[in-house]
Amino acid sequence: MARSPSPGARIVALWKRLEGLPGGRWAFSRILGRLIPYTGTLGCRVELLEAGRARVVLRDRRQVRNHLTSVHAVALTNLGELTCGLALTAALPPSVRGIPVALESDFLKKARGVVVAECRCEAPAVTDPLEHTVVAGIRDSEGDEVAVVRVRWRLAPIPPVLDGA
């Protein structure tokens, strides 16, 4: 039985179809938000997506703020996790699956205004289950790093599908 394209391949294909169209990045980001409902509440916009690289923008607005009138720590963590997930998932071959097993965030400065998360990573060779950490840096509009998010992924080969099973 032929294996269907990986989730990463499907996401990258959708991105490539939409990114160059007027409103395409917005449309892609809304579709992604429907596929991942909790993350969709952020209302962020994907600006760049390719194998091993993603950049996602979050506007500072009331829905993502804390009592200190800055972007909430959990919103920053969610943004970093999404960015890491897009970059890594887009880099994984169809024979590998992954799931986040740990998140760690460092908050370096109050985040105000537009913030941009960026992740660059490589997918390791996966022949047996392993853990792999991916990092996203989040910067404000002045270019100052406001947070660093590390996501530890459990990666494993996808078991073959047996005919008649």
CSV table of C-alpha atoms in Angstrom, one decimal:
chain,number,residue,atom,x,y,z
A,1,MET,CA,0.0,0.0,0.0
A,2,ALA,CA,1.4,3.4,-0.9
A,3,ARG,CA,2.1,5.7,2.0
A,4,SER,CA,0.2,9.0,1.8
A,5,PRO,CA,2.2,12.2,1.9
A,6,SER,CA,3.5,13.2,5.4
A,7,PRO,CA,1.7,15.9,7.3
A,8,GLY,CA,4.7,18.1,6.7
A,9,ALA,CA,4.6,17.5,2.9
A,10,ARG,CA,0.9,18.3,2.9
A,11,ILE,CA,1.4,21.5,4.9
A,12,VAL,CA,4.3,22.7,2.7
A,13,ALA,CA,2.3,21.9,-0.5
A,14,LEU,CA,-0.6,24.0,0.9
A,15,TRP,CA,1.8,26.8,1.8
A,16,LYS,CA,3.4,26.7,-1.7
A,17,ARG,CA,-0.1,26.9,-3.3
A,18,LEU,CA,-1.2,29.9,-1.2
A,19,GLU,CA,1.9,32.0,-0.2
A,20,GLY,CA,2.2,33.9,-3.4
A,21,LEU,CA,-1.5,34.7,-3.8
A,22,PRO,CA,-3.0,38.0,-2.6
A,23,GLY,CA,-4.1,37.2,0.9
A,24,GLY,CA,-2.5,33.7,0.6
A,25,ARG,CA,-0.5,33.9,3.8
A,26,TRP,CA,-3.5,35.0,5.7
A,27,ALA,CA,-5.6,32.2,4.2
A,28,PHE,CA,-2.9,29.6,5.0
A,29,SER,CA,-2.7,30.9,8.6
A,30,ARG,CA,-6.5,30.7,9.0
A,31,ILE,CA,-6.5,27.1,7.6
A,32,LEU,CA,-3.7,26.1,9.9
A,33,GLY,CA,-5.6,27.7,12.8
A,34,ARG,CA,-8.6,25.5,11.9
A,35,LEU,CA,-6.4,22.4,11.8
A,36,ILE,CA,-4.9,23.2,15.2
A,37,PRO,CA,-7.8,24.9,17.1
A,38,TYR,CA,-6.0,25.9,20.2
A,39,THR,CA,-3.1,27.5,18.3
A,40,GLY,CA,-5.7,29.1,16.0
A,41,THR,CA,-6.8,31.3,18.9
A,42,LEU,CA,-3.5,33.2,18.7
A,43,GLY,CA,-4.4,34.6,15.3
A,44,CYS,CA,-0.8,34.5,14.2
A,45,ARG,CA,0.4,34.7,10.6
A,46,VAL,CA,2.9,32.4,8.9
A,47,GLU,CA,5.4,34.4,7.0
A,48,LEU,CA,7.9,31.7,5.9
A,49,LEU,CA,7.7,27.9,5.7
A,50,GLU,CA,10.2,25.5,4.2
A,51,ALA,CA,11.9,22.3,5.3
A,52,GLY,CA,13.7,23.1,8.5
A,53,ARG,CA,12.7,26.8,8.6
A,54,ALA,CA,9.7,28.8,9.7
A,55,ARG,CA,8.8,32.3,10.7
A,56,VAL,CA,5.5,33.2,12.4
A,57,VAL,CA,4.3,36.7,13.4
A,58,LEU,CA,2.0,37.5,16.3
A,59,ARG,CA,0.3,40.9,16.7
A,60,ASP,CA,0.1,42.3,20.2
A,61,ARG,CA,-3.7,42.7,20.9
A,62,ARG,CA,-5.9,42.4,23.9
A,63,GLN,CA,-6.6,38.7,23.4
A,64,VAL,CA,-3.0,37.7,23.9
A,65,ARG,CA,-2.1,40.1,26.7
A,66,ASN,CA,-1.5,39.6,30.4
A,67,HIS,CA,-2.2,41.9,33.3
A,68,LEU,CA,1.1,43.7,32.6
A,69,THR,CA,-0.1,44.8,29.2
A,70,SER,CA,2.5,42.7,27.4
A,71,VAL,CA,2.1,39.5,25.4
A,72,HIS,CA,1.3,36.6,27.8
A,73,ALA,CA,4.0,34.0,28.5
A,74,VAL,CA,1.8,31.2,27.3
A,75,ALA,CA,1.0,33.0,24.1
A,76,LEU,CA,4.8,33.3,23.5
A,77,THR,CA,5.3,29.6,24.3
A,78,ASN,CA,2.5,28.6,22.0
A,79,LEU,CA,4.0,30.8,19.2
A,80,GLY,CA,7.4,29.2,19.7
A,81,GLU,CA,6.0,25.7,19.8
A,82,LEU,CA,4.0,26.3,16.6
A,83,THR,CA,7.1,27.7,14.8
A,84,CYS,CA,9.3,24.8,15.9
A,85,GLY,CA,6.6,22.3,14.9
A,86,LEU,CA,6.2,23.8,11.4
A,87,ALA,CA,9.9,23.9,10.7
A,88,LEU,CA,10.6,20.4,12.0
A,89,THR,CA,7.4,18.8,10.5
A,90,ALA,CA,8.2,20.3,7.1
A,91,ALA,CA,11.7,18.7,7.3
A,92,LEU,CA,10.7,15.2,8.4
A,93,PRO,CA,10.5,12.5,5.7
A,94,PRO,CA,7.2,10.7,5.3
A,95,SER,CA,8.6,7.7,7.1
A,96,VAL,CA,9.0,9.5,10.4
A,97,ARG,CA,6.4,10.8,12.9
A,98,GLY,CA,6.9,13.1,15.8
A,99,ILE,CA,5.2,14.5,18.9
A,100,PRO,CA,6.3,17.1,21.3
A,101,VAL,CA,7.1,15.7,24.8
A,102,ALA,CA,8.5,18.7,26.5
A,103,LEU,CA,8.4,22.5,26.3
A,104,GLU,CA,10.8,25.0,27.9
A,105,SER,CA,10.6,28.7,27.6
A,106,ASP,CA,12.9,31.5,28.8
A,107,PHE,CA,11.3,35.0,28.9
A,108,LEU,CA,14.0,37.6,28.5
A,109,LYS,CA,12.0,40.9,28.2
A,110,LYS,CA,8.4,42.0,28.2
A,111,ALA,CA,7.0,41.4,24.7
A,112,ARG,CA,5.1,44.3,23.3
A,113,GLY,CA,4.0,45.1,19.8
A,114,VAL,CA,4.5,42.7,16.9
A,115,VAL,CA,6.6,39.7,17.8
A,116,VAL,CA,8.3,37.3,15.4
A,117,ALA,CA,9.3,33.7,16.1
A,118,GLU,CA,11.9,32.1,13.9
A,119,CYS,CA,13.2,28.5,13.9
A,120,ARG,CA,15.9,26.9,11.8
A,121,CYS,CA,16.5,23.2,12.4
A,122,GLU,CA,17.5,20.0,10.7
A,123,ALA,CA,15.7,16.7,11.0
A,124,PRO,CA,17.9,14.0,12.3
A,125,ALA,CA,18.2,10.6,10.7
A,126,VAL,CA,15.6,8.4,12.5
A,127,THR,CA,16.0,4.7,12.4
A,128,ASP,CA,14.9,4.1,16.0
A,129,PRO,CA,12.8,6.2,18.3
A,130,LEU,CA,14.8,9.2,19.6
A,131,GLU,CA,14.4,12.6,21.2
A,132,HIS,CA,15.4,15.8,19.3
A,133,THR,CA,15.2,19.4,20.6
A,134,VAL,CA,14.2,22.3,18.3
A,135,VAL,CA,14.6,25.9,19.3
A,136,ALA,CA,12.7,29.1,18.3
A,137,GLY,CA,13.8,32.6,19.1
A,138,ILE,CA,11.2,35.3,19.5
A,139,ARG,CA,12.0,39.0,18.8
A,140,ASP,CA,10.1,42.2,19.1
A,141,SER,CA,9.8,44.9,16.5
A,142,GLU,CA,13.1,46.5,17.8
A,143,GLY,CA,14.9,43.2,17.1
A,144,ASP,CA,15.4,42.4,20.8
A,145,GLU,CA,15.0,38.8,21.8
A,146,VAL,CA,12.0,38.5,24.2
A,147,ALA,CA,11.8,34.7,24.5
A,148,VAL,CA,13.4,31.4,23.6
A,149,VAL,CA,11.3,28.3,23.3
A,150,ARG,CA,12.7,24.8,23.2
A,151,VAL,CA,10.6,21.9,22.1
A,152,ARG,CA,11.8,18.3,22.7
A,153,TRP,CA,10.3,16.0,20.2
A,154,ARG,CA,9.9,12.2,20.3
A,155,LEU,CA,10.6,11.0,16.7
A,156,ALA,CA,10.1,7.5,15.5
A,157,PRO,CA,9.9,5.6,12.2
A,158,ILE,CA,6.3,4.9,11.2
A,159,PRO,CA,5.6,1.2,11.3
A,160,PRO,CA,4.9,-0.3,7.8
A,161,VAL,CA,1.3,-0.9,6.9
A,162,LEU,CA,0.6,-4.6,6.4
A,163,ASP,CA,-1.8,-5.6,3.6
A,164,GLY,CA,-4.9,-7.2,5.0
A,165,ALA,CA,-4.3,-5.8,8.5
